[in-house]
PDB file of C-alpha atoms in Angstrom:
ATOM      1  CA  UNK A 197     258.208  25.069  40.529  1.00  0.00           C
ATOM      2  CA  UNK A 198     259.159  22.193  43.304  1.00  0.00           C
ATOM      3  CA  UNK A 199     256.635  19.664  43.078  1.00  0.00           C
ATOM      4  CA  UNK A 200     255.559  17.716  46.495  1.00  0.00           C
ATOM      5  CA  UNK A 201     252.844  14.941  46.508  1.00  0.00           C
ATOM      6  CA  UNK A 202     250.900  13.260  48.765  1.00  0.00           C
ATOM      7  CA  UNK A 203     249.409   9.863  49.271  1.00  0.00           C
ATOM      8  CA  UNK A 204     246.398   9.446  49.011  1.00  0.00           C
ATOM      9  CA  UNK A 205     244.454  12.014  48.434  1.00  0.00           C
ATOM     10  CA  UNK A 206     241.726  11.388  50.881  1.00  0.00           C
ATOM     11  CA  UNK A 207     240.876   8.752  53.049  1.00  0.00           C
ATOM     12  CA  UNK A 208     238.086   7.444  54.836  1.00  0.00           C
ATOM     13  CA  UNK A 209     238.759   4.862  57.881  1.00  0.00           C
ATOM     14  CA  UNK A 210     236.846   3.661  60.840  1.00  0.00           C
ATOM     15  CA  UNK A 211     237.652   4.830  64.860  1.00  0.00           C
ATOM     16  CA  UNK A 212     240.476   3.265  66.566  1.00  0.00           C
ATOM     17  CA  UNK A 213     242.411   2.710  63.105  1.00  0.00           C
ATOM     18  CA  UNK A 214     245.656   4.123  61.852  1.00  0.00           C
ATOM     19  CA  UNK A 215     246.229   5.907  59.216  1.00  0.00           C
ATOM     20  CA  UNK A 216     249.780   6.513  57.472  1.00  0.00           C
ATOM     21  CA  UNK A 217     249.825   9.977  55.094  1.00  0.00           C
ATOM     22  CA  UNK A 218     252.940   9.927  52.177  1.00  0.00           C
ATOM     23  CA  UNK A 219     254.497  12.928  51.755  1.00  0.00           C
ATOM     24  CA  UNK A 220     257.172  13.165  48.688  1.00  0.00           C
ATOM     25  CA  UNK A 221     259.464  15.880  46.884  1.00  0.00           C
ATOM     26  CA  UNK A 222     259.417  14.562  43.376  1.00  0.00           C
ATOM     27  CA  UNK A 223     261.997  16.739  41.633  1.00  0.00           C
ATOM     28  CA  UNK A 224     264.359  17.466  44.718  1.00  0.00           C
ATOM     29  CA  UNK A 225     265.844  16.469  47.947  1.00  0.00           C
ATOM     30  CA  UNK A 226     264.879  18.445  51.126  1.00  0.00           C
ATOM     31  CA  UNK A 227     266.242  17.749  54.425  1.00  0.00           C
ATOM     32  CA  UNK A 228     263.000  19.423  56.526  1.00  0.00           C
ATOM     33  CA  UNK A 229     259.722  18.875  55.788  1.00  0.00           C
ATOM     34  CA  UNK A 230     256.516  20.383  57.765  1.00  0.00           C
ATOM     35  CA  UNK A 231     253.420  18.967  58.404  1.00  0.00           C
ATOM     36  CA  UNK A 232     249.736  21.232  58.531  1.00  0.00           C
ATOM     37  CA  UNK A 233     246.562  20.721  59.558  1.00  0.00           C
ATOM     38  CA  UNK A 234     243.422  22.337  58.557  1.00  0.00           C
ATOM     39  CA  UNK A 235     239.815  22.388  59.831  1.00  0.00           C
ATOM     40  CA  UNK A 236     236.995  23.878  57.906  1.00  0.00           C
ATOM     41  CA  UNK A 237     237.040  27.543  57.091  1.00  0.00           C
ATOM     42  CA  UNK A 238     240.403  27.852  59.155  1.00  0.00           C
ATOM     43  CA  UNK A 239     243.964  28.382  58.645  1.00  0.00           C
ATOM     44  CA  UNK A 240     246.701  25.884  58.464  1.00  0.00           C
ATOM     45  CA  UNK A 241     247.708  25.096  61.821  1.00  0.00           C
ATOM     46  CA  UNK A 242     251.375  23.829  61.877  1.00  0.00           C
ATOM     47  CA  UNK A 243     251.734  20.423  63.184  1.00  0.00           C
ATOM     48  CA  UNK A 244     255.401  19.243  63.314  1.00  0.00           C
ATOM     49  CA  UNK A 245     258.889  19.913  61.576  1.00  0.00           C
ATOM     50  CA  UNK A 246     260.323  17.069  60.220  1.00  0.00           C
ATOM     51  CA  UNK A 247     264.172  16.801  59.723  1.00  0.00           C
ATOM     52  CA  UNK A 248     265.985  13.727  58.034  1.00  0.00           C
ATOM     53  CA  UNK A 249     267.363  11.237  59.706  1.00  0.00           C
ATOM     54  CA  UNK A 250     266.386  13.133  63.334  1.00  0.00           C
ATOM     55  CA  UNK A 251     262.909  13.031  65.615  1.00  0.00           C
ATOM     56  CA  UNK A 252     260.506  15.606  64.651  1.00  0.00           C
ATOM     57  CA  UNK A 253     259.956  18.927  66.712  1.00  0.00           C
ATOM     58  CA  UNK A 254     256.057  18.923  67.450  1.00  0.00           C
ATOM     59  CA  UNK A 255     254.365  22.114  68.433  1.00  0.00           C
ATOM     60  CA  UNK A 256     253.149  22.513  71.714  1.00  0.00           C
ATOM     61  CA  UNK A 257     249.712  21.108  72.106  1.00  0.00           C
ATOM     62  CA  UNK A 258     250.552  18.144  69.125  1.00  0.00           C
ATOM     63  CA  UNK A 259     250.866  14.527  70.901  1.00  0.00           C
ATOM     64  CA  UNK A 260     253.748  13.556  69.492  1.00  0.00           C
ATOM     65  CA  UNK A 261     252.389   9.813  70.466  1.00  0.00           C
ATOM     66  CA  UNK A 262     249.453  10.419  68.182  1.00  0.00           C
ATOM     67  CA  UNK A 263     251.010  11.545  65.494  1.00  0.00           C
ATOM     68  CA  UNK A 264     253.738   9.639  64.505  1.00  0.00           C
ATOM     69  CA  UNK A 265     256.146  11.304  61.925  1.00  0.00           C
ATOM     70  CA  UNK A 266     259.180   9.470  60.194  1.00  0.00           C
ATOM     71  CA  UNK A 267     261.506  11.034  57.568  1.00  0.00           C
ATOM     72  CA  UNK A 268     263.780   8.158  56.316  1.00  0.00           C
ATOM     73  CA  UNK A 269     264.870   9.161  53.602  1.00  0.00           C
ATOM     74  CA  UNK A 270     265.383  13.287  51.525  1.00  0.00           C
ATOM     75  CA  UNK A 271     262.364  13.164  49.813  1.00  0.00           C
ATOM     76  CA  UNK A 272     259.714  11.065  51.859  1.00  0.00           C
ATOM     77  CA  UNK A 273     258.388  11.523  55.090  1.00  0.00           C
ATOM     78  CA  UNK A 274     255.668  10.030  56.733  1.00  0.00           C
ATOM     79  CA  UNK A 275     252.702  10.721  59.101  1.00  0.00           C
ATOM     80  CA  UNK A 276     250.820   8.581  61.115  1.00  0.00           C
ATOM     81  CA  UNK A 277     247.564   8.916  62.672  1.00  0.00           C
ATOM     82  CA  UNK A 278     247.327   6.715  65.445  1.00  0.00           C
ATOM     83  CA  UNK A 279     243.973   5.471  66.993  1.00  0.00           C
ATOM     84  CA  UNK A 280     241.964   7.950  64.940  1.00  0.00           C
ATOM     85  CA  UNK A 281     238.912   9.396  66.044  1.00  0.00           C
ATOM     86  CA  UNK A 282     236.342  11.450  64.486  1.00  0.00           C
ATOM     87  CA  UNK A 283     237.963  14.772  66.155  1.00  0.00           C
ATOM     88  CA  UNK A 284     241.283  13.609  63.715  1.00  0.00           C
ATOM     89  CA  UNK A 285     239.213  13.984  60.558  1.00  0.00           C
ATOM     90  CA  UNK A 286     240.904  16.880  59.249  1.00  0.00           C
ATOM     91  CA  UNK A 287     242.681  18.297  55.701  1.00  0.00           C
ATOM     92  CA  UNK A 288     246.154  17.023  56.515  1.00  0.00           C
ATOM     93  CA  UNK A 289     249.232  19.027  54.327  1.00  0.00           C
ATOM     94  CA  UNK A 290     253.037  18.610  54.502  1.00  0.00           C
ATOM     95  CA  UNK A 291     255.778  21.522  52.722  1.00  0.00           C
ATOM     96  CA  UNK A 292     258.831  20.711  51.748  1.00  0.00           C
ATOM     97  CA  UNK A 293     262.201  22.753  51.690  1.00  0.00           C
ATOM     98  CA  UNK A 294     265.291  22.303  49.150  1.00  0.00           C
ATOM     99  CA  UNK A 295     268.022  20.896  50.521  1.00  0.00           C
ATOM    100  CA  UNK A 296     270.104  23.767  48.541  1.00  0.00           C
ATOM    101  CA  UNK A 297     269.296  26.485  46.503  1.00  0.00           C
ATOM    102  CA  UNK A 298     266.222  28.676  47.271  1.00  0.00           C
ATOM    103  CA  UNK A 299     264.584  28.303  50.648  1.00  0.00           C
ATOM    104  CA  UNK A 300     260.974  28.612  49.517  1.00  0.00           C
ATOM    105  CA  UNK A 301     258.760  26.227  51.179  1.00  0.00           C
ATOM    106  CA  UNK A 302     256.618  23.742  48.503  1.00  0.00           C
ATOM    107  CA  UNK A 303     253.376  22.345  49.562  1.00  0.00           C
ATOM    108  CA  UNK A 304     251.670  19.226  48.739  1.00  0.00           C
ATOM    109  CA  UNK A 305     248.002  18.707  47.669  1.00  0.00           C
ATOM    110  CA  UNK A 306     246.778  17.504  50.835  1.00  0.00           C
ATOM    111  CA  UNK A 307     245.001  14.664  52.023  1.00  0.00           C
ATOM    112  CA  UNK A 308     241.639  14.344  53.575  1.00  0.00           C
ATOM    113  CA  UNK A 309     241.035  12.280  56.357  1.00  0.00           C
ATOM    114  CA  UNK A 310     237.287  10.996  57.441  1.00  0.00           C
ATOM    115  CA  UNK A 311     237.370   9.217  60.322  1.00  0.00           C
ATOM    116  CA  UNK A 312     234.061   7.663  60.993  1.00  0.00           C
TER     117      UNK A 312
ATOM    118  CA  UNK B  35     251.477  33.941  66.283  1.00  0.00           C
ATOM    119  CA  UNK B  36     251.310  35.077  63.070  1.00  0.00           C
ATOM    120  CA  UNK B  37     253.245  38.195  62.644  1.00  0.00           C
ATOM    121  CA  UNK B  38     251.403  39.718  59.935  1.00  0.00           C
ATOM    122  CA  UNK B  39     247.924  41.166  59.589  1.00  0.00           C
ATOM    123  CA  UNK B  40     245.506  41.418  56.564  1.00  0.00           C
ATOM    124  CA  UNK B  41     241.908  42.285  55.587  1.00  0.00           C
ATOM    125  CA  UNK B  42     239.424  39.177  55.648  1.00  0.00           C
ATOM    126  CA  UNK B  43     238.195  39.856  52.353  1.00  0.00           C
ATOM    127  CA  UNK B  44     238.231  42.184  49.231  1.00  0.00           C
ATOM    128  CA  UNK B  45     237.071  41.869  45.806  1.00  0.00           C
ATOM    129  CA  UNK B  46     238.018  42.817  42.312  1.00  0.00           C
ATOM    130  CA  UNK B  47     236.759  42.916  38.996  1.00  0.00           C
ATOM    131  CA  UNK B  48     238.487  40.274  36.121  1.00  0.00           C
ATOM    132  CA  UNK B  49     240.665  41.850  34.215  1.00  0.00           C
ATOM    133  CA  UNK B  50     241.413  44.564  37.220  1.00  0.00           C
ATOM    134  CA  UNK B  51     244.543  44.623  39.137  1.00  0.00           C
ATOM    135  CA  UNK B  52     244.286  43.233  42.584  1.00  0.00           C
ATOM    136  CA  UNK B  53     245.756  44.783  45.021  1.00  0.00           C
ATOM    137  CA  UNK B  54     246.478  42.882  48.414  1.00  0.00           C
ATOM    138  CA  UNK B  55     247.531  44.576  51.324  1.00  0.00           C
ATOM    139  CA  UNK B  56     249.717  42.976  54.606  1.00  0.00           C
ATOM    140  CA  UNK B  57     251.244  44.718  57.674  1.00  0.00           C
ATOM    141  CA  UNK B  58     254.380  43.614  59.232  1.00  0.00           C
ATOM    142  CA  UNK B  59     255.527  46.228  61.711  1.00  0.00           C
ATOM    143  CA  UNK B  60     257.319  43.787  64.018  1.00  0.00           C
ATOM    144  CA  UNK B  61     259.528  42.392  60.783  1.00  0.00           C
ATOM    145  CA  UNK B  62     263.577  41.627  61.446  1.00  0.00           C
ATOM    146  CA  UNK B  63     265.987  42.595  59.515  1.00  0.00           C
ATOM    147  CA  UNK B  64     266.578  38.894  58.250  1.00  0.00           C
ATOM    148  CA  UNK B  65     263.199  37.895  57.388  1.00  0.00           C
ATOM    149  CA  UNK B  66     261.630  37.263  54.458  1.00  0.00           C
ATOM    150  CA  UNK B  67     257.791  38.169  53.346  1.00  0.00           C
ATOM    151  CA  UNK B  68     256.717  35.402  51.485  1.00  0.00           C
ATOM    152  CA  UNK B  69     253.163  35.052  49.717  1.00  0.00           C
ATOM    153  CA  UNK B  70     250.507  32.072  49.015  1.00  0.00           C
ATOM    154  CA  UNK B  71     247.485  31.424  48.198  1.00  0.00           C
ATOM    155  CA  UNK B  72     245.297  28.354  48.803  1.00  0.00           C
ATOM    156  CA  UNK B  73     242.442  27.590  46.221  1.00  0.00           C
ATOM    157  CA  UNK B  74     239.729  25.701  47.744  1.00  0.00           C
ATOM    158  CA  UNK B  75     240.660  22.101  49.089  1.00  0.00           C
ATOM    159  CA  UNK B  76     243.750  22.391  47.891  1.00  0.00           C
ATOM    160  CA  UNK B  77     247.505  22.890  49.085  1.00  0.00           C
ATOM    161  CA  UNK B  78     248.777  26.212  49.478  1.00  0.00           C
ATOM    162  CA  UNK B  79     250.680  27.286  46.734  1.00  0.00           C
ATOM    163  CA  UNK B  80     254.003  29.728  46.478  1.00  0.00           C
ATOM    164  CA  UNK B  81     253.738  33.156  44.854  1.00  0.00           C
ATOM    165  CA  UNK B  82     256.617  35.096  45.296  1.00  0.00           C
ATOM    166  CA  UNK B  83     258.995  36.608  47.873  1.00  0.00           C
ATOM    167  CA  UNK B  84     261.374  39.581  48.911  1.00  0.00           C
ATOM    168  CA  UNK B  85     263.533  40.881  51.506  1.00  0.00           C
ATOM    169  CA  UNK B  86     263.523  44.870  50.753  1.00  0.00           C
ATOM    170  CA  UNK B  87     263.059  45.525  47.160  1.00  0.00           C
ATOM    171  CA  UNK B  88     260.313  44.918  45.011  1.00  0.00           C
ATOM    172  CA  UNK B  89     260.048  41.738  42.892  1.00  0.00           C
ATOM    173  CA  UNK B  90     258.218  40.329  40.224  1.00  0.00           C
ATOM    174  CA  UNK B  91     257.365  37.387  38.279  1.00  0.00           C
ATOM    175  CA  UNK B  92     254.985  35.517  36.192  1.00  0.00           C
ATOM    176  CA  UNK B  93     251.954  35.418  38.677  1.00  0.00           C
ATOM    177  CA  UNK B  94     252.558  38.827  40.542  1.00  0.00           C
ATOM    178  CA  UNK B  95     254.223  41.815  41.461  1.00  0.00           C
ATOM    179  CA  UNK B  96     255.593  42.160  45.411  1.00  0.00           C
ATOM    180  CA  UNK B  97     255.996  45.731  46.796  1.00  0.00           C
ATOM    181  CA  UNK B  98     257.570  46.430  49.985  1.00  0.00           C
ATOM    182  CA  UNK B  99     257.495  49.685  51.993  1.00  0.00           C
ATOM    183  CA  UNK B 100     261.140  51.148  52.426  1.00  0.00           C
ATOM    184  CA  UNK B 101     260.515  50.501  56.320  1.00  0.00           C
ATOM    185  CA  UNK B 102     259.626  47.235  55.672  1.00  0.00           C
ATOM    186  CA  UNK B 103     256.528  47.485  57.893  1.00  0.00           C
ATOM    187  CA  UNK B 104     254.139  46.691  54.910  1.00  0.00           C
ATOM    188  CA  UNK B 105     254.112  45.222  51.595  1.00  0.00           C
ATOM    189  CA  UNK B 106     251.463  44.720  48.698  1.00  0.00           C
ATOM    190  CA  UNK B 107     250.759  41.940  46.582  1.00  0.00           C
ATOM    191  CA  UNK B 108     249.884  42.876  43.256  1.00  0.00           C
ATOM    192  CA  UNK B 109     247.888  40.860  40.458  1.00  0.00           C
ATOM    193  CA  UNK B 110     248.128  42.504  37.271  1.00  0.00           C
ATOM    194  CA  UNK B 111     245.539  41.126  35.496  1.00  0.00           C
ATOM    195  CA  UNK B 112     242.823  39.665  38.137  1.00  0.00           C
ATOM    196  CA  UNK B 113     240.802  36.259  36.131  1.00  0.00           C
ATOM    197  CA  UNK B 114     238.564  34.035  38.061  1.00  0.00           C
ATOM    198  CA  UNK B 115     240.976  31.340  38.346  1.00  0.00           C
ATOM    199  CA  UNK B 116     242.682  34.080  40.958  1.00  0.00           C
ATOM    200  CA  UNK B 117     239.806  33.339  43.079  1.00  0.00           C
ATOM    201  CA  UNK B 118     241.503  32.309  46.530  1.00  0.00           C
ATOM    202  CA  UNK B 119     242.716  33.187  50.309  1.00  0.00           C
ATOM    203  CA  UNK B 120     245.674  34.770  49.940  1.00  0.00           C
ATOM    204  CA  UNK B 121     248.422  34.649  52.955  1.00  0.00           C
ATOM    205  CA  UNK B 122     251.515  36.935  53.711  1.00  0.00           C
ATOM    206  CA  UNK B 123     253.664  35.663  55.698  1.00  0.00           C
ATOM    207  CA  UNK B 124     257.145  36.839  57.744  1.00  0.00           C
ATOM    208  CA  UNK B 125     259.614  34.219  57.792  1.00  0.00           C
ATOM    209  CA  UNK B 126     263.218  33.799  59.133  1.00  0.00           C
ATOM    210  CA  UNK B 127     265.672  32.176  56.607  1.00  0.00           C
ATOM    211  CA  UNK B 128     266.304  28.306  56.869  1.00  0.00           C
ATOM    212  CA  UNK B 129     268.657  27.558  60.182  1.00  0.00           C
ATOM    213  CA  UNK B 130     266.644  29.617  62.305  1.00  0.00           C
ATOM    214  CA  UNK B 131     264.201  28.402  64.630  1.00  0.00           C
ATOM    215  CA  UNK B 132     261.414  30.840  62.890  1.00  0.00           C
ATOM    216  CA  UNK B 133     262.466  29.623  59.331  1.00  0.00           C
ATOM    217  CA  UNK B 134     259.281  27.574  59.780  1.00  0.00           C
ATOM    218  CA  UNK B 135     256.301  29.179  58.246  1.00  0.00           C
ATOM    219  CA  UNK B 136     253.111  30.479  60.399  1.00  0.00           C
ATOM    220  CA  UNK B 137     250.001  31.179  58.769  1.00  0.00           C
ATOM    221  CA  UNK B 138     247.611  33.551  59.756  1.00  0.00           C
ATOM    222  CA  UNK B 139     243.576  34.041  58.713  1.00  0.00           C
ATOM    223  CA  UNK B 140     244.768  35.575  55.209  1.00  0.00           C
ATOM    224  CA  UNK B 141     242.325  37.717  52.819  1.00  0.00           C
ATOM    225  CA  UNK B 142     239.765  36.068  50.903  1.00  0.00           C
ATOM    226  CA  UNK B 143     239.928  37.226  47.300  1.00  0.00           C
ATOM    227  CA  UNK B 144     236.938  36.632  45.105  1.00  0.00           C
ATOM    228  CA  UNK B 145     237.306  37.898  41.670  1.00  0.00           C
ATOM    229  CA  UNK B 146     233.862  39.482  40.134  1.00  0.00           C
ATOM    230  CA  UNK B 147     233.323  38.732  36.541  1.00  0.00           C
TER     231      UNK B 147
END
């Protein structure tokens, strides 16, 4: 299958830092990516949808000034954690489509965010 | 909202089939039912996927109602390693504003040895 990657893996950083999260579709292009969040013994909670080259669509209760997302380019896009505090610290996961072909969504690892 | 709804948990013996249920009564005519799972601490990963017959590859077996309204998710051969919460999910195809994909609480499979 589609492999998408994330960097890094976890991260630990202290309050009132930022914190940029890689997301990457290693063996194909894909014009929208998502981003997830997930707190302990929940369910991903979608953050944003991330289109190429266009702002991303936040859900409603996501500060789009908080979380800063940038997709430059078909197979990175970013996501920045601005000002973290400790409520932030969260298991952070972005999904990527194809840009043709199948429309199954790909998910990365996830990375781990401890903001202290 | 999630459109689908599942038990919180079931269990199954290695080497059993696993059987997974997932109700959809409110599905569309264009949308997909698409199934993951997510191992602990880690990224949810695809299993398969159907519109409205049955399909199957190397992980599982997908079975949807002739209505539509329901589907199963079937693991021939349950091992340990199948250990996981396991989410069904209704999904619009890409283009449409519900293309994105909503996850709901999912059923917690733990396999038995």
């Amino acid at each position: 299958g589609a492999v998408v990657s994330q960097h890094p893996s976890w991260v630990i950083c202290k309050s009132g830092t930022s914190v940029k999260i890689e997301c990457r579709s290693l063996d194909f292009q894909a014009t929208t990516m998502f981003w997830y969040r997930q707190f302990p013994k929940q369910s991903l909670m979608l953050m944003a949808t991330s289109n190429e080259g266009s702002k991303a669509t936040y859900e409603q209760g996501v500060e789009k000034d908080k979380f800063l997302i940038n997709h430059a380019s078909l197979t990175l896009s970013t996501l920045t954690v601005t000002s973290a505090h400790p409520e932030d610290s969260s298991f952070y996961i972005c999904s990527a489509i194809r840009l043709a072909g199948q429309e199954t969504q790909y998910f990365g690892p996830g990375t781990r965010l401890l903001v202290l | 909202d999630a459109k689908t709804t599942q038990p919180p948990s079931m269990d199954c013996a290695e080497g059993r089939a696993a059987n997974l249920p997932c109700n959809h009564s409110t599905i569309s005519g264009n949308e997909y039912v698409y199934w993951y799972r997510q191992i602990h601490s880690q990224g949810p990963q695809y299993i398969i996927h159907g519109l409205k017959n049955n399909e199957t590859n190397e992980m599982a077996s997908l079975i949807i109602t002739e209505d539509r309204k329901s589907s199963t998710l079937i693991l021939p051969h349950a091992t340990l390693r199948d250990t996981a919460v396991y989410y069904c999910i209704v999904r619009a195809p890409r283009g449409s504003s519900a293309s994105k994909i909503i996850f709901g609480s999912g059923t917690r499979l733990s396999i038995r040895p």
